[in-house]
Amino acid sequence: MAKEVTKRSENYSQWYNDLVMKADLAEQSAVRGCMVIKPYGYAIWEKMQSILDAKFKSVGVQNAYFPLFIPKSFFSREAEHVAGFAKECAVVTHHRLMNDPKGKGVVVDPEAKLEEELIVRPTSETIIWSTYKHWITSWRDLPILCNQWCNVVRWEMRTRLFLRTAEFLWQEGHTAHATSAEAEAMTKQMVNVYADFARSAMALPVIVGHKSPNERFAGALDTLTIEAMMQDGKALQAGTSHFLGQNFAKSFDVQFTNNEGKQEHVWATSWGVSTRLMGALIMSHSDDEGLVLPPVLAPIQVVMVPIYRTDEEHNAVLDKMYEVKKQLEALGHSVKVDDRDTLRPGFKFAEWELKGVPVRIAMGARDLQNGTVEVARRDTLTKETMNLEGVAEHIHGLLDDIQKNIYQKALSFRDANVRKCDSWEEFKTEITKGGFLLCHWDGTPETEQAIKDETKATIRCIPMDSYVSDEEGTCIYSGKPSKGRVVFAISY
Amino acid sequence: MAKEVTKRSENYSQWYNDLVMKADLAEQSAVRGCMVIKPYGYAIWEKMQSILDAKFKSVGVQNAYFPLFIPKSFFSREAEHVAGFAKECAVVTHHRLMNDPKGKGVVVDPEAKLEEELIVRPTSETIIWSTYKHWITSWRDLPILCNQWCNVVRWEMRTRLFLRTAEFLWQEGHTAHATSAEAEAMTKQMVNVYADFARSAMALPVIVGHKSPNERFAGALDTLTIEAMMQDGKALQAGTSHFLGQNFAKSFDVQFTNNEGKQEHVWATSWGVSTRLMGALIMSHSDDEGLVLPPVLAPIQVVMVPIYRTDEEHNAVLDKMYEVKKQLEALGHSVKVDDRDTLRPGFKFAEWELKGVPVRIAMGARDLQNGTVEVARRDTLTKETMNLEGVAEHIHGLLDDIQKNIYQKALSFRDANVRKCDSWEEFKTEITKGGFLLCHWDGTPETEQAIKDETKATIRCIPMDSYVSDEEGTCIYSGKPSKGRVVFAISY
């Protein structure tokens, strides 16, 4: 095949890049660090969006749209937020180009300097809370549950397609509440929405937990996260939900009259997932033949490849295939008949394997005579010959099996690579082998930082659902007392 | 009512602003010229997106995503495009902020100057054609039919919510073809998709036509447009589709090997509609009581307001309403039961009228006894009492009637305000009265410019479907021969 993919065992990082490029998911653009998301990749992202969007709406969240630009001064308002976000970002300083008086082309018009620079949003807490100020007067105006789907920019020195790009697409939810308890419940509800999405749509087992203070969002009192394990044993943070307390309400002076007539600052949450999920999806399930897509997110769930020698055979097989396509579509599935007559079947097989289509149907003249088809599964790379009669219903069930199987495989892999570790010497060796280490930690930022400095490992989360621990012990690093194990890993 | 709206007859422009603000569609943000699209406004835009997106996909268009930023030098490539777009735009010059060494807050880090400035996309032809170069080798790679939903920025001195904002949301389709004929057919197909959408979803009668050379997109050989008439008689360009010839392919050196083995430049189209459609929607149908939304685009199609004196009555009426809601939802309609117990029915009636909900159902204790409901139409502001039995089916049909009626009303208004005009003296008077004037024009840019300079009127289009004319005559301005009438109007 022309499109050979590097093996995972040879070079995991190159394997990832190969998949993204060769399966037509995304590519680098002419602008440093900004990617082009190609139609096949974007179709997966659209499926993610549509499922997530429905989940958000089912819990009462509404979509809205806030400006791309944020006045520079807004970043100085919330002290911790400045440190976290007002650093590497795109700064708009001028609003006009003009023809170069000295030659060809265009130059920036020096007369068109902005009075105050504008920052391309790296995240929108500041501009949104400056807006909420006008929307909120009384407790009757609360809660406000808004989300936006948009692009954001964080200038990154080293970029990788989907995983870390200067511009990326995401959704950011920003909610305003009358009480701390309500905001905390919202924070938890949204991380659970993400966990449920990751598990059921992405077939991605995730651990839900609290971030340690060092890893919290800049300006948050608590950050909840879903953490996934990639096939190389590294962790990938796949979504976060932040309890922001009253920090932004205080910075932007957003108060409401409570039902006792008193003025109070509003309580806030924010939560987001991004096109980074695409990276997580690719790295969790795919193999050396290419992508493996869970059926729920596959733009094409079933591909059909005709085998033929003559035009008559081609047409006869295609006729039957379009019949089966109709049956499958009636069951809600997306189907492609690959009727290109300039390519050999073997080429087509490899191409659809590379693109991760969950089920492939092949049919030839002899199948037509016998009333059979060959059905191949992408996840197991197995195939079987079966009766044409009832094949649509069979595949309907098969897609469901594949979705479950992909999840189970990823879950088994993860569980096999989560292990307890109780000594610092052991930790230093074990962490280099990949996987998640469940360790005791004394709860201090200093210890966490020291461990990171020595091993690059960070606390991915203090688990809330899987691997929850209330076992007492002593910190692997400081030997001080600990009230439970946390998850350490090297992360993306 | 607290939310009184200026009358159209008093101040049309203020009426528009009042509607946008008071119906919670959008508002100005803290950033000059950038708007916040509020949840109710965004829900209408989402409905537009979803209908258009399905139409695009049905003609084979796929979504993708291209970078927000465009290198400055790209704008110098296509000569006419430079003049048209590389002017008022947001220019990114730096990529870092730092703490102000002299005080509080943050300043731009002078060390972090970009080697080449980046322009926030005002439209994406240049970055997309620089990408297509890598996608296209042979005729087998064509056509490419991509669309993106995104934000764009054009620095505007005078902004109006939805109609003209520095940042706006839109979709831009960019297609690549092997032949001129195919690209021209695509250009026409897409303007017809827009016309169909405007008529059937927005209930907006539009004239499809060619733009005159002066009004063409910068870099296009032909621009097709849909032009709508607002209630003040002004024209609003609601969507455009451009035949770009080989201009961008030549500027970015995009060639393909045709099926005879020869190298040729690729043929291009681009087409877009934006959040400006929101402005067109509001200005076409709404009245002094507020918005009038066509049911197809209304986020809430039916609102139910209970009338009651006691809690028992409230609950009994609500129970019945939730029953009807279920029936309506089963028929595919979006329904809201306004169960707020702190507001009077009259207040609720006015609020939902302001927000343009097509049908309102009111029900009280006596209705419950009699098995009746009161059904009010927003478009005609009429109401009738009818049997509760079968009310869902009735409203199902009624919503369809309302959609048609809103279109017919707008069509009658437009047709009553399109008139022929055959002399320059008459033109100068008539054009100040609003409406579209069908006039002879000599086909030269000079005459068009002269007419614009004297009257502010422009050629909105050379009609292709409605008002098509092959009547010969003499130009109203120059007296030179003309082969048909064109549409003149003052426009937004």
PDB file of N, CA, C and O in Angstrom, chain A residues 27 29 31 36-37 39 46 57 63-65 67-69 72 76 86-89 91-97 105-106 135 151 167, chain B residues 27 29 31 36-37 39 46 57 63-65 67-69 72 76 86-89 91-97 105-106 135 151 167:
ATOM      1  N   GLU A  27      -4.245  18.244   9.089  1.00  0.00           N
ATOM      2  CA  GLU A  27      -2.871  18.503   8.661  1.00  0.00           C
ATOM      3  C   GLU A  27      -2.435  19.872   9.159  1.00  0.00           C
ATOM      4  O   GLU A  27      -3.253  20.691   9.568  1.00  0.00           O
ATOM      5  N   SER A  29      -1.259  23.655   8.783  1.00  0.00           N
ATOM      6  CA  SER A  29      -1.587  24.681   7.793  1.00  0.00           C
ATOM      7  C   SER A  29      -0.370  25.565   7.542  1.00  0.00           C
ATOM      8  O   SER A  29       0.693  25.355   8.127  1.00  0.00           O
ATOM      9  N   VAL A  31      -0.100  28.377   8.606  1.00  0.00           N
ATOM     10  CA  VAL A  31       0.069  29.226   9.786  1.00  0.00           C
ATOM     11  C   VAL A  31       0.599  28.373  10.926  1.00  0.00           C
ATOM     12  O   VAL A  31      -0.023  27.389  11.323  1.00  0.00           O
ATOM     13  N   VAL A  36      -5.485  22.399   9.852  1.00  0.00           N
ATOM     14  CA  VAL A  36      -6.656  22.273   9.000  1.00  0.00           C
ATOM     15  C   VAL A  36      -7.316  20.962   9.397  1.00  0.00           C
ATOM     16  O   VAL A  36      -6.658  19.919   9.402  1.00  0.00           O
ATOM     17  N   ILE A  37      -8.583  21.013   9.772  1.00  0.00           N
ATOM     18  CA  ILE A  37      -9.309  19.776  10.051  1.00  0.00           C
ATOM     19  C   ILE A  37     -10.008  19.371   8.761  1.00  0.00           C
ATOM     20  O   ILE A  37     -10.847  20.102   8.245  1.00  0.00           O
ATOM     21  N   PRO A  39     -12.243  17.072   5.963  1.00  0.00           N
ATOM     22  CA  PRO A  39     -13.643  16.623   6.062  1.00  0.00           C
ATOM     23  C   PRO A  39     -13.854  15.337   6.869  1.00  0.00           C
ATOM     24  O   PRO A  39     -14.766  15.275   7.683  1.00  0.00           O
ATOM     25  N   GLU A  46     -17.975  16.563  14.350  1.00  0.00           N
ATOM     26  CA  GLU A  46     -19.403  16.930  14.282  1.00  0.00           C
ATOM     27  C   GLU A  46     -20.267  15.924  15.029  1.00  0.00           C
ATOM     28  O   GLU A  46     -21.249  16.296  15.665  1.00  0.00           O
ATOM     29  N   LYS A  57     -28.139  20.226  26.367  1.00  0.00           N
ATOM     30  CA  LYS A  57     -29.500  20.771  26.328  1.00  0.00           C
ATOM     31  C   LYS A  57     -30.426  19.994  27.259  1.00  0.00           C
ATOM     32  O   LYS A  57     -31.322  20.570  27.867  1.00  0.00           O
ATOM     33  N   ASN A  63     -27.171  27.385  24.208  1.00  0.00           N
ATOM     34  CA  ASN A  63     -26.014  27.926  23.505  1.00  0.00           C
ATOM     35  C   ASN A  63     -26.132  29.427  23.292  1.00  0.00           C
ATOM     36  O   ASN A  63     -27.233  29.963  23.179  1.00  0.00           O
ATOM     37  N   ALA A  64     -24.989  30.087  23.237  1.00  0.00           N
ATOM     38  CA  ALA A  64     -24.929  31.527  22.990  1.00  0.00           C
ATOM     39  C   ALA A  64     -23.587  31.794  22.323  1.00  0.00           C
ATOM     40  O   ALA A  64     -22.821  30.850  22.070  1.00  0.00           O
ATOM     41  N   TYR A  65     -23.316  33.054  22.006  1.00  0.00           N
ATOM     42  CA  TYR A  65     -22.018  33.365  21.403  1.00  0.00           C
ATOM     43  C   TYR A  65     -21.456  34.673  21.943  1.00  0.00           C
ATOM     44  O   TYR A  65     -22.133  35.698  21.943  1.00  0.00           O
ATOM     45  N   PRO A  67     -17.842  37.399  22.192  1.00  0.00           N
ATOM     46  CA  PRO A  67     -16.815  37.872  21.260  1.00  0.00           C
ATOM     47  C   PRO A  67     -15.504  37.077  21.264  1.00  0.00           C
ATOM     48  O   PRO A  67     -15.062  36.577  22.294  1.00  0.00           O
ATOM     49  N   LEU A  68     -14.904  37.037  20.077  1.00  0.00           N
ATOM     50  CA  LEU A  68     -13.587  36.432  19.875  1.00  0.00           C
ATOM     51  C   LEU A  68     -12.502  37.195  20.618  1.00  0.00           C
ATOM     52  O   LEU A  68     -11.515  36.613  21.062  1.00  0.00           O
ATOM     53  N   PHE A  69     -12.692  38.516  20.708  1.00  0.00           N
ATOM     54  CA  PHE A  69     -11.644  39.368  21.291  1.00  0.00           C
ATOM     55  C   PHE A  69     -11.964  39.746  22.731  1.00  0.00           C
ATOM     56  O   PHE A  69     -13.124  39.964  23.084  1.00  0.00           O
ATOM     57  N   LYS A  72      -7.435  43.746  26.663  1.00  0.00           N
ATOM     58  CA  LYS A  72      -6.268  43.322  27.434  1.00  0.00           C
ATOM     59  C   LYS A  72      -6.474  43.511  28.933  1.00  0.00           C
ATOM     60  O   LYS A  72      -6.096  42.656  29.742  1.00  0.00           O
ATOM     61  N   SER A  76      -6.243  41.410  33.637  1.00  0.00           N
ATOM     62  CA  SER A  76      -5.616  41.813  34.889  1.00  0.00           C
ATOM     63  C   SER A  76      -6.583  41.718  36.054  1.00  0.00           C
ATOM     64  O   SER A  76      -6.197  41.873  37.207  1.00  0.00           O
ATOM     65  N   ALA A  86      -2.936  34.948  30.593  1.00  0.00           N
ATOM     66  CA  ALA A  86      -2.497  36.152  29.881  1.00  0.00           C
ATOM     67  C   ALA A  86      -1.016  36.064  29.576  1.00  0.00           C
ATOM     68  O   ALA A  86      -0.246  36.949  29.911  1.00  0.00           O
ATOM     69  N   LYS A  87      -0.607  34.986  28.944  1.00  0.00           N
ATOM     70  CA  LYS A  87       0.808  34.844  28.636  1.00  0.00           C
ATOM     71  C   LYS A  87       0.978  34.609  27.150  1.00  0.00           C
ATOM     72  O   LYS A  87       1.068  35.546  26.382  1.00  0.00           O
ATOM     73  N   GLU A  88       0.965  33.366  26.724  1.00  0.00           N
ATOM     74  CA  GLU A  88       1.167  33.058  25.317  1.00  0.00           C
ATOM     75  C   GLU A  88      -0.164  33.154  24.585  1.00  0.00           C
ATOM     76  O   GLU A  88      -0.970  32.233  24.628  1.00  0.00           O
ATOM     77  N   CYS A  89      -0.404  34.275  23.940  1.00  0.00           N
ATOM     78  CA  CYS A  89      -1.679  34.443  23.278  1.00  0.00           C
ATOM     79  C   CYS A  89      -1.517  35.385  22.086  1.00  0.00           C
ATOM     80  O   CYS A  89      -0.503  36.048  21.950  1.00  0.00           O
ATOM     81  N   VAL A  91      -2.121  38.627  20.067  1.00  0.00           N
ATOM     82  CA  VAL A  91      -2.445  40.006  20.440  1.00  0.00           C
ATOM     83  C   VAL A  91      -2.727  40.834  19.187  1.00  0.00           C
ATOM     84  O   VAL A  91      -1.871  40.967  18.313  1.00  0.00           O
ATOM     85  N   VAL A  92      -3.934  41.372  19.112  1.00  0.00           N
ATOM     86  CA  VAL A  92      -4.302  42.257  18.000  1.00  0.00           C
ATOM     87  C   VAL A  92      -3.956  43.684  18.404  1.00  0.00           C
ATOM     88  O   VAL A  92      -4.435  44.176  19.428  1.00  0.00           O
ATOM     89  N   THR A  93      -3.116  44.331  17.599  1.00  0.00           N
ATOM     90  CA  THR A  93      -2.690  45.687  17.941  1.00  0.00           C
ATOM     91  C   THR A  93      -3.161  46.734  16.932  1.00  0.00           C
ATOM     92  O   THR A  93      -3.178  47.920  17.236  1.00  0.00           O
ATOM     93  N   HIS A  94      -3.499  46.293  15.711  1.00  0.00           N
ATOM     94  CA  HIS A  94      -3.877  47.225  14.646  1.00  0.00           C
ATOM     95  C   HIS A  94      -5.137  46.748  13.931  1.00  0.00           C
ATOM     96  O   HIS A  94      -5.461  45.562  13.974  1.00  0.00           O
ATOM     97  N   HIS A  95      -5.820  47.686  13.259  1.00  0.00           N
ATOM     98  CA  HIS A  95      -7.049  47.306  12.579  1.00  0.00           C
ATOM     99  C   HIS A  95      -7.067  47.660  11.095  1.00  0.00           C
ATOM    100  O   HIS A  95      -8.136  47.738  10.483  1.00  0.00           O
ATOM    101  N   ARG A  96      -5.905  47.862  10.509  1.00  0.00           N
ATOM    102  CA  ARG A  96      -5.917  48.183   9.077  1.00  0.00           C
ATOM    103  C   ARG A  96      -4.593  47.818   8.409  1.00  0.00           C
ATOM    104  O   ARG A  96      -3.518  47.964   8.994  1.00  0.00           O
ATOM    105  N   LEU A  97      -4.715  47.329   7.156  1.00  0.00           N
ATOM    106  CA  LEU A  97      -3.549  47.157   6.298  1.00  0.00           C
ATOM    107  C   LEU A  97      -3.615  48.235   5.227  1.00  0.00           C
ATOM    108  O   LEU A  97      -4.667  48.787   4.952  1.00  0.00           O
ATOM    109  N   GLY A 105       2.618  44.639  -2.420  1.00  0.00           N
ATOM    110  CA  GLY A 105       2.098  43.998  -1.219  1.00  0.00           C
ATOM    111  C   GLY A 105       1.477  44.969  -0.237  1.00  0.00           C
ATOM    112  O   GLY A 105       1.286  46.152  -0.524  1.00  0.00           O
ATOM    113  N   VAL A 106       1.172  44.446   0.942  1.00  0.00           N
ATOM    114  CA  VAL A 106       0.494  45.248   1.958  1.00  0.00           C
ATOM    115  C   VAL A 106       1.303  45.296   3.244  1.00  0.00           C
ATOM    116  O   VAL A 106       2.046  44.375   3.560  1.00  0.00           O
ATOM    117  N   TRP A 135     -26.770  40.984  32.956  1.00  0.00           N
ATOM    118  CA  TRP A 135     -27.904  40.056  32.866  1.00  0.00           C
ATOM    119  C   TRP A 135     -28.483  39.707  34.245  1.00  0.00           C
ATOM    120  O   TRP A 135     -29.559  39.149  34.337  1.00  0.00           O
ATOM    121  N   ASN A 151     -13.852  28.720  18.534  1.00  0.00           N
ATOM    122  CA  ASN A 151     -12.412  28.548  18.428  1.00  0.00           C
ATOM    123  C   ASN A 151     -11.714  29.355  19.525  1.00  0.00           C
ATOM    124  O   ASN A 151     -12.218  30.414  19.925  1.00  0.00           O
ATOM    125  N   GLU A 167      -4.490  27.218  17.598  1.00  0.00           N
ATOM    126  CA  GLU A 167      -5.937  27.392  17.551  1.00  0.00           C
ATOM    127  C   GLU A 167      -6.572  26.022  17.711  1.00  0.00           C
ATOM    128  O   GLU A 167      -6.106  25.048  17.121  1.00  0.00           O
TER     129      GLU A 167
ATOM    130  N   GLU B  27     -26.767  41.734  21.935  1.00  0.00           N
ATOM    131  CA  GLU B  27     -26.425  43.033  22.521  1.00  0.00           C
ATOM    132  C   GLU B  27     -24.980  43.371  22.191  1.00  0.00           C
ATOM    133  O   GLU B  27     -24.199  42.508  21.791  1.00  0.00           O
ATOM    134  N   SER B  29     -21.157  44.152  22.976  1.00  0.00           N
ATOM    135  CA  SER B  29     -20.271  43.640  24.024  1.00  0.00           C
ATOM    136  C   SER B  29     -19.328  44.744  24.467  1.00  0.00           C
ATOM    137  O   SER B  29     -19.384  45.871  23.976  1.00  0.00           O
ATOM    138  N   VAL B  31     -16.395  44.840  23.673  1.00  0.00           N
ATOM    139  CA  VAL B  31     -15.428  45.026  22.595  1.00  0.00           C
ATOM    140  C   VAL B  31     -16.125  45.730  21.435  1.00  0.00           C
ATOM    141  O   VAL B  31     -17.120  45.228  20.904  1.00  0.00           O
ATOM    142  N   VAL B  36     -22.678  40.180  21.426  1.00  0.00           N
ATOM    143  CA  VAL B  36     -22.993  38.949  22.154  1.00  0.00           C
ATOM    144  C   VAL B  36     -24.313  38.446  21.581  1.00  0.00           C
ATOM    145  O   VAL B  36     -25.287  39.201  21.545  1.00  0.00           O
ATOM    146  N   ILE B  37     -24.333  37.222  21.085  1.00  0.00           N
ATOM    147  CA  ILE B  37     -25.592  36.641  20.625  1.00  0.00           C
ATOM    148  C   ILE B  37     -26.181  35.882  21.811  1.00  0.00           C
ATOM    149  O   ILE B  37     -25.573  34.937  22.317  1.00  0.00           O
ATOM    150  N   PRO B  39     -28.918  33.639  24.177  1.00  0.00           N
ATOM    151  CA  PRO B  39     -29.468  32.306  23.909  1.00  0.00           C
ATOM    152  C   PRO B  39     -30.688  32.293  22.978  1.00  0.00           C
ATOM    153  O   PRO B  39     -30.763  31.455  22.080  1.00  0.00           O
ATOM    154  N   GLU B  46     -29.140  28.729  15.275  1.00  0.00           N
ATOM    155  CA  GLU B  46     -28.916  27.277  15.239  1.00  0.00           C
ATOM    156  C   GLU B  46     -29.914  26.581  14.323  1.00  0.00           C
ATOM    157  O   GLU B  46     -29.564  25.622  13.628  1.00  0.00           O
ATOM    158  N   LYS B  57     -25.261  19.326   2.698  1.00  0.00           N
ATOM    159  CA  LYS B  57     -24.852  17.922   2.659  1.00  0.00           C
ATOM    160  C   LYS B  57     -25.613  17.163   1.583  1.00  0.00           C
ATOM    161  O   LYS B  57     -25.066  16.264   0.949  1.00  0.00           O
ATOM    162  N   ASN B  63     -18.286  19.401   5.568  1.00  0.00           N
ATOM    163  CA  ASN B  63     -17.716  20.449   6.422  1.00  0.00           C
ATOM    164  C   ASN B  63     -16.261  20.157   6.742  1.00  0.00           C
ATOM    165  O   ASN B  63     -15.831  19.006   6.800  1.00  0.00           O
ATOM    166  N   ALA B  64     -15.507  21.234   6.953  1.00  0.00           N
ATOM    167  CA  ALA B  64     -14.101  21.129   7.336  1.00  0.00           C
ATOM    168  C   ALA B  64     -13.790  22.375   8.152  1.00  0.00           C
ATOM    169  O   ALA B  64     -14.690  23.195   8.408  1.00  0.00           O
ATOM    170  N   TYR B  65     -12.530  22.500   8.585  1.00  0.00           N
ATOM    171  CA  TYR B  65     -12.178  23.711   9.332  1.00  0.00           C
ATOM    172  C   TYR B  65     -10.781  24.185   8.966  1.00  0.00           C
ATOM    173  O   TYR B  65      -9.829  23.412   8.999  1.00  0.00           O
ATOM    174  N   PRO B  67      -7.740  27.532   9.297  1.00  0.00           N
ATOM    175  CA  PRO B  67      -7.272  28.424  10.363  1.00  0.00           C
ATOM    176  C   PRO B  67      -7.940  29.804  10.427  1.00  0.00           C
ATOM    177  O   PRO B  67      -8.298  30.377   9.403  1.00  0.00           O
ATOM    178  N   LEU B  68      -8.040  30.289  11.641  1.00  0.00           N
ATOM    179  CA  LEU B  68      -8.542  31.640  11.921  1.00  0.00           C
ATOM    180  C   LEU B  68      -7.618  32.708  11.351  1.00  0.00           C
ATOM    181  O   LEU B  68      -8.058  33.780  10.955  1.00  0.00           O
ATOM    182  N   PHE B  69      -6.322  32.415  11.339  1.00  0.00           N
ATOM    183  CA  PHE B  69      -5.329  33.413  10.937  1.00  0.00           C
ATOM    184  C   PHE B  69      -4.849  33.193   9.511  1.00  0.00           C
ATOM    185  O   PHE B  69      -4.684  32.042   9.079  1.00  0.00           O
ATOM    186  N   LYS B  72      -0.107  37.636   6.381  1.00  0.00           N
ATOM    187  CA  LYS B  72      -0.354  38.895   5.685  1.00  0.00           C
ATOM    188  C   LYS B  72      -0.044  38.791   4.197  1.00  0.00           C
ATOM    189  O   LYS B  72      -0.776  39.323   3.353  1.00  0.00           O
ATOM    190  N   SER B  76      -1.646  39.621  -0.635  1.00  0.00           N
ATOM    191  CA  SER B  76      -1.071  40.315  -1.790  1.00  0.00           C
ATOM    192  C   SER B  76      -1.143  39.462  -3.041  1.00  0.00           C
ATOM    193  O   SER B  76      -0.854  39.941  -4.134  1.00  0.00           O
ATOM    194  N   ALA B  86      -8.058  43.271   2.130  1.00  0.00           N
ATOM    195  CA  ALA B  86      -6.894  43.532   2.980  1.00  0.00           C
ATOM    196  C   ALA B  86      -6.896  44.987   3.422  1.00  0.00           C
ATOM    197  O   ALA B  86      -5.924  45.691   3.239  1.00  0.00           O
ATOM    198  N   LYS B  87      -8.002  45.422   3.988  1.00  0.00           N
ATOM    199  CA  LYS B  87      -8.044  46.806   4.421  1.00  0.00           C
ATOM    200  C   LYS B  87      -8.391  46.877   5.902  1.00  0.00           C
ATOM    201  O   LYS B  87      -7.526  46.830   6.748  1.00  0.00           O
ATOM    202  N   GLU B  88      -9.665  46.925   6.192  1.00  0.00           N
ATOM    203  CA  GLU B  88     -10.063  47.057   7.585  1.00  0.00           C
ATOM    204  C   GLU B  88     -10.151  45.665   8.200  1.00  0.00           C
ATOM    205  O   GLU B  88     -11.129  44.953   8.001  1.00  0.00           O
ATOM    206  N   CYS B  89      -9.121  45.270   8.896  1.00  0.00           N
ATOM    207  CA  CYS B  89      -9.141  43.925   9.461  1.00  0.00           C
ATOM    208  C   CYS B  89      -8.309  43.896  10.746  1.00  0.00           C
ATOM    209  O   CYS B  89      -7.567  44.834  11.029  1.00  0.00           O
ATOM    210  N   VAL B  91      -5.328  42.831  12.978  1.00  0.00           N
ATOM    211  CA  VAL B  91      -3.968  42.399  12.703  1.00  0.00           C
ATOM    212  C   VAL B  91      -3.288  41.932  13.991  1.00  0.00           C
ATOM    213  O   VAL B  91      -3.168  42.696  14.956  1.00  0.00           O
ATOM    214  N   VAL B  92      -2.851  40.677  13.996  1.00  0.00           N
ATOM    215  CA  VAL B  92      -2.122  40.129  15.142  1.00  0.00           C
ATOM    216  C   VAL B  92      -0.637  40.363  14.895  1.00  0.00           C
ATOM    217  O   VAL B  92      -0.100  39.926  13.873  1.00  0.00           O
ATOM    218  N   THR B  93       0.002  41.064  15.829  1.00  0.00           N
ATOM    219  CA  THR B  93       1.425  41.390  15.648  1.00  0.00           C
ATOM    220  C   THR B  93       2.318  40.726  16.694  1.00  0.00           C
ATOM    221  O   THR B  93       3.520  40.614  16.497  1.00  0.00           O
ATOM    222  N   HIS B  94       1.736  40.323  17.840  1.00  0.00           N
ATOM    223  CA  HIS B  94       2.530  39.769  18.937  1.00  0.00           C
ATOM    224  C   HIS B  94       1.884  38.512  19.487  1.00  0.00           C
ATOM    225  O   HIS B  94       0.679  38.325  19.329  1.00  0.00           O
ATOM    226  N   HIS B  95       2.694  37.694  20.172  1.00  0.00           N
ATOM    227  CA  HIS B  95       2.131  36.446  20.691  1.00  0.00           C
ATOM    228  C   HIS B  95       2.344  36.272  22.194  1.00  0.00           C
ATOM    229  O   HIS B  95       2.272  35.164  22.703  1.00  0.00           O
ATOM    230  N   ARG B  96       2.599  37.360  22.883  1.00  0.00           N
ATOM    231  CA  ARG B  96       2.776  37.203  24.325  1.00  0.00           C
ATOM    232  C   ARG B  96       2.458  38.483  25.089  1.00  0.00           C
ATOM    233  O   ARG B  96       2.756  39.580  24.622  1.00  0.00           O
ATOM    234  N   LEU B  97       1.887  38.303  26.279  1.00  0.00           N
ATOM    235  CA  LEU B  97       1.732  39.410  27.219  1.00  0.00           C
ATOM    236  C   LEU B  97       2.679  39.150  28.374  1.00  0.00           C
ATOM    237  O   LEU B  97       3.114  38.030  28.601  1.00  0.00           O
ATOM    238  N   GLY B 105      -1.062  45.024  36.240  1.00  0.00           N
ATOM    239  CA  GLY B 105      -1.629  44.650  34.946  1.00  0.00           C
ATOM    240  C   GLY B 105      -0.630  44.043  33.998  1.00  0.00           C
ATOM    241  O   GLY B 105       0.504  43.723  34.373  1.00  0.00           O
ATOM    242  N   VAL B 106      -1.049  43.891  32.742  1.00  0.00           N
ATOM    243  CA  VAL B 106      -0.220  43.222  31.742  1.00  0.00           C
ATOM    244  C   VAL B 106       0.020  44.136  30.543  1.00  0.00           C
ATOM    245  O   VAL B 106      -0.792  44.997  30.236  1.00  0.00           O
ATOM    246  N   TRP B 135      -3.948  19.254  -1.912  1.00  0.00           N
ATOM    247  CA  TRP B 135      -4.966  18.205  -2.014  1.00  0.00           C
ATOM    248  C   TRP B 135      -5.214  17.791  -3.459  1.00  0.00           C
ATOM    249  O   TRP B 135      -5.865  16.775  -3.721  1.00  0.00           O
ATOM    250  N   ASN B 151     -16.331  32.002  12.544  1.00  0.00           N
ATOM    251  CA  ASN B 151     -16.396  33.451  12.773  1.00  0.00           C
ATOM    252  C   ASN B 151     -15.426  34.150  11.825  1.00  0.00           C
ATOM    253  O   ASN B 151     -14.389  33.587  11.476  1.00  0.00           O
ATOM    254  N   GLU B 167     -17.087  41.379  14.228  1.00  0.00           N
ATOM    255  CA  GLU B 167     -17.046  39.918  14.161  1.00  0.00           C
ATOM    256  C   GLU B 167     -18.444  39.420  13.837  1.00  0.00           C
ATOM    257  O   GLU B 167     -19.419  39.921  14.383  1.00  0.00           O
TER     258      GLU B 167
END
